[in-house]
XYZ file of C-alpha atoms in Angstrom:
607
model
C 0.104 0.052 0.089
C 1.401 3.258 -0.872
C 2.105 5.788 1.820
C 0.695 9.174 0.981
C 2.947 11.958 1.775
C 2.102 15.402 3.230
C 4.748 17.667 1.900
C 5.179 20.818 4.092
C 3.933 23.988 3.194
C 6.123 27.123 3.162
C 5.651 29.753 5.777
C 4.253 32.371 3.240
C 1.809 30.128 2.285
C 0.459 29.675 5.742
C 0.469 33.058 6.046
C -1.600 33.381 3.058
C -4.362 30.842 3.888
C -4.446 32.320 7.510
C -5.269 35.836 5.794
C -7.560 34.140 3.324
C -9.534 32.327 6.140
C -9.767 35.411 8.317
C -10.863 37.567 5.204
C -13.350 35.110 4.112
C -14.937 34.870 7.513
C -15.954 38.804 7.387
C -18.322 38.008 4.234
C -21.121 35.691 3.530
C -22.852 33.465 6.009
C -19.617 32.046 7.769
C -18.106 35.560 8.235
C -20.774 38.193 8.481
C -22.640 36.417 11.252
C -20.410 33.824 12.885
C -16.875 35.679 13.274
C -18.668 37.909 15.699
C -18.964 35.054 17.904
C -15.341 33.892 18.242
C -13.768 37.683 18.535
C -12.512 38.238 22.047
C -14.814 40.140 23.924
C -12.363 42.963 24.583
C -12.557 43.968 20.727
C -14.961 46.280 19.691
C -16.218 47.664 16.563
C -16.119 51.351 15.503
C -19.601 51.596 16.226
C -19.656 50.207 19.790
C -16.635 52.375 20.671
C -18.563 55.405 19.279
C -21.666 54.594 21.400
C -19.468 54.126 24.499
C -18.086 57.361 23.875
C -21.086 58.952 23.488
C -22.286 57.442 26.806
C -19.105 58.837 28.401
C -19.612 62.102 27.188
C -23.367 62.292 28.287
C -22.249 61.889 31.888
C -20.220 65.072 32.095
C -20.421 68.560 31.719
C -17.039 69.183 30.214
C -16.019 68.532 26.366
C -19.864 67.607 25.690
C -20.253 66.937 22.106
C -23.100 69.124 20.904
C -26.476 67.492 19.729
C -28.206 67.861 16.290
C -30.139 70.658 17.579
C -27.370 72.846 18.510
C -25.017 71.994 15.688
C -27.387 72.448 12.847
C -28.765 69.562 10.692
C -26.722 68.158 7.835
C -23.387 69.587 8.839
C -20.897 66.794 7.800
C -17.935 68.686 7.041
C -16.591 68.722 10.713
C -17.238 65.106 11.492
C -15.313 63.965 8.530
C -12.410 66.173 9.361
C -11.527 63.058 11.767
C -9.205 60.738 10.122
C -10.104 57.824 12.468
C -13.123 55.945 11.255
C -13.858 55.432 14.985
C -13.622 59.349 15.869
C -16.102 59.603 12.683
C -18.718 57.059 14.021
C -18.171 58.909 17.790
C -18.921 62.377 16.301
C -22.074 61.093 14.643
C -23.622 59.290 17.399
C -23.006 62.158 19.639
C -24.488 64.722 17.302
C -27.634 62.201 16.918
C -28.103 60.820 20.166
C -30.783 63.419 20.906
C -32.224 63.922 17.268
C -35.797 63.720 16.602
C -37.426 61.896 13.782
C -38.019 64.926 11.673
C -34.240 66.010 12.753
C -32.900 62.514 11.495
C -35.038 63.036 8.396
C -33.252 66.158 7.447
C -29.959 64.720 8.143
C -30.705 61.624 5.703
C -31.497 64.346 2.974
C -28.202 65.834 3.576
C -26.462 62.704 3.540
C -27.391 62.054 -0.230
C -25.062 65.050 -0.973
C -22.005 63.424 0.564
C -19.577 62.937 -2.463
C -17.420 60.591 -1.082
C -18.920 57.115 -0.877
C -17.344 55.832 2.156
C -18.337 58.919 4.123
C -21.921 58.710 2.760
C -22.215 55.117 3.765
C -21.151 55.676 7.522
C -23.370 58.628 7.780
C -26.279 56.927 6.519
C -25.841 53.842 8.670
C -25.726 55.829 11.819
C -28.816 57.891 10.775
C -30.910 54.977 10.096
C -29.704 53.034 13.248
C -30.969 56.011 15.214
C -34.299 56.242 13.174
C -34.849 52.597 13.506
C -35.059 53.142 17.244
C -37.782 55.741 16.730
C -39.582 54.673 13.365
C -38.291 51.261 12.029
C -41.118 51.376 9.156
C -39.675 54.871 8.312
C -36.001 53.708 8.129
C -37.071 50.600 5.959
C -38.532 52.927 3.216
C -35.148 54.928 3.344
C -33.462 51.942 2.316
C -35.094 52.000 -0.916
C -33.465 55.405 -1.973
C -29.906 54.319 -1.807
C -27.945 52.318 -4.596
C -28.541 48.584 -4.979
C -24.851 47.928 -4.011
C -25.704 49.586 -0.453
C -29.006 48.359 0.374
C -27.997 45.032 1.969
C -25.846 46.825 4.212
C -28.231 49.368 5.476
C -31.018 46.518 5.553
C -28.358 44.901 7.945
C -28.495 48.125 10.103
C -32.239 48.630 10.202
C -33.028 45.058 11.008
C -30.325 44.563 13.523
C -31.658 47.320 15.656
C -35.133 46.202 14.924
C -34.917 42.510 15.993
C -33.599 44.024 19.560
C -36.173 46.811 20.044
C -39.360 45.015 18.536
C -38.770 41.533 17.228
C -42.510 40.548 16.271
C -42.375 43.724 14.211
C -39.118 43.113 12.648
C -40.473 39.460 11.759
C -43.485 40.906 10.336
C -41.677 43.609 8.157
C -39.179 40.936 6.906
C -42.223 38.751 5.824
C -43.049 41.618 3.270
C -39.908 41.694 1.448
C -38.912 39.571 -1.395
C -35.870 37.630 -2.635
C -32.560 38.593 -1.494
C -33.701 41.323 0.740
C -35.715 38.931 2.856
C -32.653 36.603 3.090
C -30.705 39.920 4.560
C -33.396 40.595 6.865
C -33.843 37.152 8.255
C -30.065 36.370 8.477
C -29.490 39.700 10.333
C -32.710 39.009 12.622
C -31.013 35.360 13.391
C -27.691 36.825 14.162
C -28.843 39.819 16.331
C -30.992 37.415 18.262
C -28.587 34.788 19.215
C -29.707 35.195 22.796
C -32.857 33.172 21.761
C -32.925 29.486 21.937
C -32.295 27.297 18.750
C -36.031 26.215 18.937
C -37.115 30.028 18.940
C -34.738 30.831 16.073
C -35.895 28.019 14.049
C -39.501 29.132 14.435
C -38.623 32.413 13.113
C -36.935 31.341 9.973
C -39.957 28.851 9.715
C -42.175 31.913 9.695
C -40.124 33.539 6.907
C -40.372 30.220 5.051
C -36.664 29.718 5.038
C -35.444 27.082 7.558
C -32.561 26.213 5.337
C -30.784 29.609 6.450
C -31.027 28.790 10.017
C -29.628 25.380 9.504
C -26.903 26.970 7.620
C -26.012 29.637 10.130
C -26.145 26.985 13.091
C -23.641 24.667 11.013
C -21.597 27.483 10.358
C -21.085 28.440 13.807
C -20.305 25.212 14.742
C -17.519 25.166 12.106
C -16.165 28.423 13.231
C -15.998 27.039 16.542
C -14.155 23.992 15.736
C -11.777 25.509 13.085
C -8.512 24.657 14.999
C -9.567 21.312 14.284
C -10.410 21.427 10.407
C -11.140 17.702 10.220
C -13.780 18.015 12.642
C -14.897 21.308 11.102
C -15.063 19.511 7.734
C -17.316 16.643 8.963
C -19.713 19.179 10.603
C -20.423 20.725 7.296
C -20.598 17.474 5.280
C -23.063 15.784 7.658
C -25.444 18.687 8.723
C -28.648 19.291 6.843
C -27.570 21.945 4.701
C -26.751 21.339 1.037
C -23.037 21.563 0.195
C -23.798 23.941 -2.737
C -25.163 26.572 0.117
C -21.954 26.202 1.916
C -19.049 26.471 -0.597
C -17.235 29.526 1.121
C -17.327 27.598 4.192
C -15.956 24.567 2.593
C -13.178 26.489 0.994
C -12.172 27.968 4.341
C -11.981 24.747 6.231
C -10.076 23.240 3.434
C -7.546 25.840 3.369
C -7.087 25.547 7.108
C -7.019 21.824 6.942
C -4.088 22.296 4.221
C -2.218 24.492 6.378
C -2.269 22.074 9.557
C -1.909 18.633 7.822
C -0.931 19.289 3.949
C -2.551 17.764 0.805
C -4.228 15.009 1.909
C -7.122 17.371 1.915
C -7.340 16.789 -1.613
C -8.256 13.043 -1.222
C -10.975 14.131 1.116
C -12.375 16.509 -1.220
C -12.398 13.718 -4.021
C -13.978 11.084 -2.009
C -16.573 13.407 -0.106
C -17.673 15.958 -1.978
C -20.366 14.562 -4.368
C -20.970 17.977 -6.321
C -18.508 17.704 -9.202
C -18.357 21.409 -9.632
C -17.859 22.293 -6.126
C -15.341 19.407 -5.854
C -13.526 20.930 -8.817
C -13.430 24.323 -7.537
C -11.821 23.002 -4.172
C -8.819 21.295 -5.699
C -8.516 24.496 -7.840
C -8.222 26.560 -4.648
C -5.687 24.043 -2.697
C -3.824 24.018 -5.947
C -3.405 27.666 -6.393
C -1.486 27.678 -3.004
C 1.394 25.326 -3.965
C 0.791 23.402 -7.461
C 4.194 21.654 -7.576
C 3.516 19.967 -4.105
C -0.052 19.349 -4.920
C 0.893 17.573 -8.001
C 3.311 15.466 -6.572
C 0.890 14.371 -3.764
C -1.151 12.928 -6.663
C 1.672 10.957 -8.012
C 1.450 8.219 -4.860
C -2.271 7.922 -5.192
C -3.174 4.319 -5.723
C -6.671 4.837 -7.165
C -6.013 5.869 -10.777
C -9.652 7.606 -11.185
C -8.787 9.776 -8.132
C -5.206 10.430 -9.285
C -6.664 11.529 -13.069
C -8.956 13.845 -11.728
C -6.832 15.308 -8.923
C -3.951 15.873 -11.183
C -5.908 17.246 -14.167
C -7.756 19.682 -12.094
C -4.498 20.838 -10.455
C -2.714 21.483 -13.795
C -5.890 23.016 -15.374
C -5.198 25.809 -12.642
C -1.781 25.835 -12.763
C -1.890 26.511 -16.531
C -3.743 29.686 -16.231
C -0.529 31.034 -14.334
C 2.603 29.142 -15.554
C 1.595 26.677 -18.458
C 5.367 26.088 -19.215
C 6.237 25.040 -15.529
C 3.176 22.918 -15.497
C 4.438 21.252 -18.893
C 7.675 20.492 -17.365
C 6.206 18.882 -14.117
C 4.114 16.583 -16.121
C 6.820 15.410 -18.504
C 7.870 13.139 -15.812
C 4.637 11.945 -14.578
C 3.602 8.349 -14.502
C 2.139 6.490 -16.183
C 2.909 7.698 -19.401
C -0.988 7.521 -20.933
C -1.727 10.016 -17.675
C 1.200 12.384 -18.586
C -0.337 12.647 -22.081
C -3.810 13.574 -20.734
C -2.353 16.222 -18.486
C -0.552 17.648 -21.178
C -3.700 18.080 -23.072
C -5.449 19.535 -20.171
C -2.651 22.043 -19.676
C -2.670 23.167 -23.451
C -6.007 23.398 -23.566
C -6.535 25.385 -20.721
C -3.467 27.612 -21.854
C -5.012 28.123 -25.318
C -7.982 29.731 -23.864
C -6.190 31.834 -21.109
C -3.258 33.046 -23.075
C -3.373 31.814 -26.879
C -0.765 34.365 -28.056
C 1.694 32.720 -25.307
C 0.845 29.335 -26.207
C 1.188 29.827 -29.957
C 4.874 31.419 -29.311
C 5.702 28.482 -27.400
C 4.341 25.618 -29.663
C 7.426 23.607 -29.854
C 7.401 22.967 -26.219
C 4.103 20.910 -26.795
C 4.374 17.317 -28.109
C 3.571 17.063 -31.738
C 0.522 14.520 -31.046
C -1.113 16.909 -28.740
C -0.691 20.381 -30.812
C -3.590 20.459 -33.023
C -6.512 20.793 -30.495
C -4.893 23.741 -28.251
C -4.238 25.324 -31.662
C -7.448 25.498 -32.911
C -8.794 26.608 -29.513
C -6.102 29.632 -29.597
C -6.690 30.654 -33.008
C -10.433 30.429 -32.448
C -9.742 32.681 -29.475
C -7.741 35.329 -31.294
C -10.517 35.308 -33.989
C -13.063 36.227 -31.507
C -11.071 39.631 -31.413
C -9.733 40.001 -34.593
C -9.988 37.388 -37.428
C -7.557 39.091 -39.642
C -5.006 38.928 -37.072
C -5.580 34.974 -36.582
C -5.421 34.534 -40.291
C -1.935 36.520 -40.272
C -0.567 34.406 -37.356
C -1.414 31.148 -39.117
C 1.316 30.914 -41.082
C 3.635 31.231 -38.106
C 2.710 27.533 -37.072
C 2.476 25.814 -40.519
C 5.692 24.098 -39.819
C 4.676 22.536 -36.474
C 1.420 20.936 -37.213
C 0.700 18.741 -40.363
C -2.416 20.351 -41.542
C -3.980 23.675 -40.698
C -7.329 23.223 -42.535
C -9.102 22.528 -39.186
C -7.632 25.469 -37.588
C -8.606 27.711 -40.532
C -12.218 26.486 -40.474
C -12.490 27.666 -37.099
C -11.138 31.092 -37.726
C -13.540 31.547 -40.670
C -16.279 30.096 -38.698
C -16.003 32.581 -35.909
C -15.499 35.533 -38.444
C -18.793 34.366 -40.268
C -20.352 34.763 -36.566
C -19.237 38.376 -36.540
C -18.905 39.293 -40.233
C -20.561 36.845 -42.438
C -20.260 38.893 -45.682
C -16.565 39.872 -45.189
C -16.101 35.942 -44.239
C -17.732 34.909 -47.427
C -15.918 37.422 -49.698
C -12.351 36.412 -48.062
C -13.181 32.674 -49.004
C -14.102 33.491 -52.560
C -11.123 35.645 -53.146
C -8.750 33.347 -51.646
C -9.804 29.750 -52.745
C -10.559 28.402 -56.307
C -13.933 27.000 -57.241
C -12.240 23.733 -57.528
C -10.278 23.666 -54.204
C -12.369 21.451 -51.775
C -11.580 23.598 -48.769
C -13.727 26.552 -50.358
C -16.754 24.517 -50.033
C -16.001 23.291 -46.464
C -15.220 27.042 -45.744
C -18.265 28.273 -47.436
C -20.542 25.679 -45.510
C -20.361 27.592 -42.356
C -20.021 31.122 -43.711
C -23.044 31.060 -46.019
C -25.380 29.493 -43.264
C -24.408 32.477 -41.265
C -24.869 34.847 -44.095
C -28.296 33.309 -44.475
C -29.415 34.665 -41.057
C -29.390 38.274 -42.258
C -29.496 37.519 -46.139
C -31.239 34.432 -46.967
C -31.573 35.260 -50.733
C -28.065 36.509 -51.106
C -26.766 33.172 -49.328
C -28.608 30.860 -51.501
C -27.579 32.670 -54.890
C -23.962 32.334 -53.793
C -24.701 28.803 -52.747
C -26.047 27.996 -56.276
C -22.941 29.618 -57.809
C -20.374 26.901 -56.491
C -19.987 23.779 -58.241
C -22.189 20.741 -57.316
C -20.397 18.207 -55.062
C -20.248 14.675 -56.902
C -21.542 13.158 -53.438
C -23.759 14.814 -50.961
C -25.951 17.851 -51.181
C -24.792 21.102 -52.206
C -24.346 24.338 -50.341
C -27.967 25.171 -51.126
C -29.046 22.534 -48.591
C -27.133 23.859 -45.649
C -28.236 27.519 -46.515
C -32.053 26.403 -46.447
C -31.335 24.167 -43.296
C -30.237 27.477 -41.544
C -33.091 29.336 -42.960
C -35.512 26.713 -41.295
C -33.866 26.757 -38.030
C -34.417 30.418 -38.021
C -38.000 29.955 -38.445
C -38.443 31.179 -42.082
C -40.291 28.102 -43.623
C -42.279 30.075 -45.904
C -38.779 31.662 -47.466
C -37.222 28.059 -47.451
C -40.282 26.883 -49.524
C -39.909 29.662 -51.986
C -36.489 28.600 -52.791
C -37.157 24.650 -52.965
C -37.765 24.689 -56.615
C -34.219 26.102 -57.524
C -32.460 23.175 -55.546
C -30.219 21.381 -57.615
C -30.931 17.765 -58.287
C -28.317 15.933 -55.738
C -29.586 18.173 -53.076
C -33.518 17.513 -54.058
C -34.327 14.762 -51.880
C -32.451 15.649 -48.434
C -33.640 19.490 -48.862
C -37.249 18.432 -49.812
C -37.510 16.005 -46.713
C -36.065 18.592 -44.466
C -39.030 20.797 -44.919
C -41.524 18.220 -44.925
C -40.207 17.192 -41.773
C -40.913 20.913 -40.349
C -44.426 20.606 -41.940
C -45.173 17.348 -40.145
C -43.751 18.886 -36.804
C -46.353 21.706 -37.324
C -49.274 19.181 -37.958
C -49.399 19.912 -41.558
C -48.716 16.444 -42.905
C -50.849 17.237 -46.060
C -48.531 20.064 -47.019
C -45.537 17.933 -46.520
C -47.100 15.289 -48.883
C -47.809 18.105 -51.533
C -44.219 18.969 -51.653
C -43.461 15.326 -53.394
C -45.702 16.453 -56.449
C -42.373 18.316 -57.869
C -40.202 15.449 -57.646
C -39.547 12.830 -60.241
C -40.988 9.223 -59.620
C -37.904 7.548 -58.105
C -37.280 10.136 -55.663
C -40.942 10.748 -54.917
C -41.177 7.101 -53.583
C -38.282 7.523 -51.005
C -40.032 11.230 -49.987
C -43.193 9.828 -49.179
C -41.779 7.222 -47.297
C -39.759 9.760 -45.087
C -42.731 11.907 -44.637
C -44.741 8.823 -43.305
C -41.945 7.908 -40.987
C -41.968 11.238 -39.371
C -45.843 11.244 -39.277
C -45.887 7.915 -37.242
C -43.510 9.391 -34.768
C -45.284 12.781 -34.444
C -49.053 11.732 -34.675
C -49.812 8.319 -35.016
C -53.421 8.442 -34.492
C -53.367 11.489 -37.046
C -51.646 9.049 -39.639
C -54.191 6.258 -39.160
C -56.961 8.619 -39.779
C -55.559 10.075 -42.868
C -54.526 6.709 -44.516
C -57.296 7.194 -47.345
C -55.601 10.416 -48.356
C -52.165 9.249 -49.011
C -51.768 9.164 -52.664
C -50.561 5.519 -53.455
C -51.628 1.957 -52.583
C -47.954 1.267 -51.939
C -47.704 4.364 -49.587
C -50.785 3.288 -47.743
C -49.293 -0.107 -47.406
C -45.943 1.256 -46.057
C -47.962 3.435 -43.671
C -49.862 0.389 -42.234
C -46.731 -1.560 -41.915
C -45.343 1.530 -39.927
C -48.265 1.644 -37.608
C -48.452 -1.775 -36.843
C -44.923 -2.272 -35.975
C -44.892 0.792 -33.857
C -48.043 -0.339 -31.872
C -46.242 -3.381 -30.901
C -43.982 -1.199 -28.406
C -46.362 1.572 -28.099
C -50.000 0.575 -28.354
C -52.134 3.210 -29.385
C -54.552 1.612 -31.815
C -57.458 -1.113 -30.933
C -57.149 -4.547 -31.973
C -59.961 -3.816 -34.536
C -58.071 -0.961 -36.388
C -54.903 -2.992 -36.211
C -56.827 -5.592 -38.356
C -58.066 -2.950 -40.552
C -54.609 -2.124 -41.208
C -53.664 -5.280 -42.264
C -56.202 -5.395 -45.070
C -53.966 -2.513 -46.650
C -51.118 -4.503 -46.837
C -49.666 -5.770 -49.951
C -47.806 -9.156 -50.077
C -44.148 -7.407 -49.933
C -44.817 -5.714 -46.702
C -47.040 -8.657 -45.353
C -43.791 -10.875 -45.845
C -41.699 -8.332 -44.115
C -44.048 -7.943 -41.290
C -44.962 -11.550 -40.489
C -41.491 -12.071 -38.669
C -42.306 -9.322 -36.007
C -45.753 -11.190 -35.086
């Protein structure tokens, strides 16, 4: 049994993870409402310090900060001369401590004129906190007046005060909100009233139809308390009643803490215990960012080949975004060699998307057998921004790949999406009518032209030589026209379709008629075809009709144009009824009377 190593992490990585963990806790459910419960009691926010200073000031007669009524409403200049945010809060609380509802309204109006966003947010939070004590409904209405980027912070301010002063009122008001605003309100209430029992807080969440939020808050609180034991915290997250998709940030923070303490065995825990493939990939990528070399080395010793392949590929894809050349060097010694080839493919395709120019410049560093696909992706990426630049660069890699035709196809295809006329003209000017690549390039380009100029695209398609096998370009143009929903336009063009494209094109349009419930119109198209093609065309219509509306076909059998087609339709219905019974025994017997001897002979083995 192979022993899995746990490579040590450099101290700078420890610092990064710790900082990331603390920073992460300050946002989202795990941070915004849990971190406060684990901060030492002697630490206080600027608001708490400010309130304390106001209380101290109000007890003495010297150096008392003036109230709102003596200073004059809306005079923020003096407040924000303080460089300390704590002092700014202190000054604001002092001025507003005795303000009336009317005075707070005036302060609010003036706060909208504060130019600096950070100052405006500080002022409006303090104003709303004071107003909530007096008239929370009024304070809640003011939240609608601010930028959508500030509303959540102010909702938190209002409901944190409201939940303390009038819990029932806060719950009732939260119930009137919708979407994310209700989420913020409930989250704030549950956090602010952590003095209540779990049962009482669960009841509040149930009143607001979001028990999931309560469960997530409880789980995150337990995780925060046990973060010094990351494996325990990890198990808490996995075994709670909350879906992992609702705890992605919490899982990420715990995984980072686990990495710092015990090493890369956290990768195996992620692989084996996280069921959601997207979450699993994101967590592995997060760990890989810390030290991709050591992360990849960890996977070399894994016994489970499936686990090894998944983890290694995810790691190198993340690594390729920052240093693809280093990742290529590392996988060159990876065993087994088949896995090394797959890893090189993962690196180069990611590299092609994240930095196509760099990949092209370093194409020699990529194995010959792997080069084509990343080059196709790289040139497609460049073509999205500048098709002509992509075409100009194509010559630089001709000596490094056997055939550039698929790369060129991708460039022209992307160009045609953006500028179909320009792409078509370029192909016509640079490739002779006899060149097979001309037809291949025009197939995509003309289809894109057909979106805006269907008649022009059709005429150009007819100008091209008809192929010796398969359908001409007009078939692809008409197919795109139909996909755009312009069946009437396609029908008008149909008589001009060349002979080698007729059967496929007529059948295509007939299928649209059958899908729309117009089988009679589909059959009518066959009148324009010569007898040999008409037989196969009619059979195609009947096949589609059987799949889409078997009962309708049964009821329309007498309207079919030939005895042979009636027999064929009857045979199809009998066969279909064996696996999907839709017709009665009497109806099946009626169908059998329509069979001619050839169909009867074919049907007998299936009975």
